């Protein structure tokens, strides 16, 4: 947990739920559900204000025109018919005020109470349900993710050994054209040594893959269980929203003319068509266990075939009477200069054909004297930043590389938080290990 697992997923990359850390979309859905509750309450509140404003305008209109009709020259039955428009406006105004009261008194409060019961705020921020989902997925994925990191390390080591073996073989083939038994013996020894190293790294690589395969079924079962738990949680929210929208529709359906009836019939059909099961099925196929996964498997370096083909082509094109083409290489820092020279031959020179190609374009993987090894260069590690923090909860380490502490204990955070939500820290007694980042807070 001390490193970023997603950084090592370069050869096996996808957007699958099964990838390390991709469960976070399901965790985010919990927070999204709470945000959608707030959005729905805002929507109802704005509609209630519209209903109230329209009712007030109808009342003002009816009052003003009733006075004008009463004081005007119109008389008889037509006066009563004209006045009936004002009566209709007053009644419609009352209906819209009832709609406003229903939206704010029933629907709004019902949604507010459901949100309070479904999502529980924490003192340190966030929601309890989000933390439970995060912890559940992390616990289910941790053993498999740890073994996957080991597999990636073994794969890189094996591929590097294969490359060293190919380079040693290439040098040996070049040395066979020289009449120097001592040099040929050294090159043969190098080839044998690299072959042994390749066999060892391949054995370790295959062994780690076997161990990962054994962990995969249990990993999938544990992740399925946690995912189904939060599918059920989301199903409750979708079902509640559907029920709430149908109730809102009933409160808004006050008209009697044909055009409004048609509008509300269409709304009824659309709302009735909402199906929690169909929504959950779609999420499962696009962001859950139903997604395809490119499971790790043993891979042979792609460049090995091209290298063999290049060497064969070079040998067939070479003529016995031709001179030897030397490539002088000067390595100064990160810049490399290549100067081809035509000569009659040399015991210490390395032959390159015009068809020669290397995986690293513009750079020779070994120096002119045949002793350089650029694969040994390492990038210096950047300095880590230490920050004092205080524990918010008790935590008991589940693995040997994890720390244990009590709420209130002070420790030092080393570096930043990784993609899985873990940090590296040091206790006051000097013990160094990992801990969940959300179990502590920075000291002022």
CSV table of N, CA, C and O in Angstrom, one decimal, residues 14 26 62 103 166 182 199 221 329 334 358 367 409 415:
chain,number,residue,atom,x,y,z
A,14,UNK,N,-7.0,-0.7,-18.6
A,14,UNK,CA,-8.4,-0.7,-19.0
A,14,UNK,C,-9.2,0.2,-18.0
A,14,UNK,O,-8.6,0.7,-17.1
A,26,UNK,N,-18.1,3.7,-7.8
A,26,UNK,CA,-19.2,3.2,-7.0
A,26,UNK,C,-19.3,3.9,-5.7
A,26,UNK,O,-20.4,4.2,-5.2
A,62,UNK,N,-57.9,39.5,-10.7
A,62,UNK,CA,-59.3,39.3,-10.5
A,62,UNK,C,-59.9,40.5,-9.7
A,62,UNK,O,-60.9,41.0,-10.0
A,103,UNK,N,-46.3,21.1,-2.2
A,103,UNK,CA,-44.9,20.9,-2.6
A,103,UNK,C,-43.9,21.2,-1.4
A,103,UNK,O,-43.0,20.4,-1.2
A,166,UNK,N,19.6,-10.8,-25.0
A,166,UNK,CA,19.6,-10.5,-26.4
A,166,UNK,C,20.8,-9.6,-26.8
A,166,UNK,O,21.5,-9.8,-27.8
A,182,UNK,N,40.3,-14.9,-26.3
A,182,UNK,CA,40.0,-14.3,-25.0
A,182,UNK,C,38.7,-13.5,-25.0
A,182,UNK,O,37.9,-13.7,-24.0
A,199,UNK,N,16.3,-17.2,-17.0
A,199,UNK,CA,15.5,-18.4,-16.5
A,199,UNK,C,15.0,-18.2,-15.1
A,199,UNK,O,13.9,-18.5,-14.8
A,221,UNK,N,-15.1,-12.6,-5.6
A,221,UNK,CA,-16.3,-12.8,-4.7
A,221,UNK,C,-16.4,-11.7,-3.7
A,221,UNK,O,-17.5,-11.2,-3.4
A,329,UNK,N,30.7,5.9,-30.4
A,329,UNK,CA,29.7,6.4,-29.5
A,329,UNK,C,30.4,7.2,-28.4
A,329,UNK,O,31.2,6.6,-27.7
A,334,UNK,N,23.1,13.1,-20.8
A,334,UNK,CA,22.0,12.5,-21.5
A,334,UNK,C,22.1,12.6,-23.0
A,334,UNK,O,21.3,12.1,-23.7
A,358,UNK,N,17.2,-0.2,-32.6
A,358,UNK,CA,17.2,-0.5,-31.2
A,358,UNK,C,15.9,0.1,-30.6
A,358,UNK,O,15.3,1.0,-31.2
A,367,UNK,N,28.4,1.4,-24.3
A,367,UNK,CA,29.4,2.3,-24.7
A,367,UNK,C,30.3,1.7,-25.7
A,367,UNK,O,30.3,0.5,-26.0
A,409,UNK,N,-3.2,10.1,19.6
A,409,UNK,CA,-1.8,9.9,19.4
A,409,UNK,C,-1.3,10.8,18.3
A,409,UNK,O,-2.0,11.1,17.3
A,415,UNK,N,5.6,12.0,3.3
A,415,UNK,CA,5.1,12.0,1.9
A,415,UNK,C,3.6,12.3,1.8
A,415,UNK,O,3.0,12.8,2.7
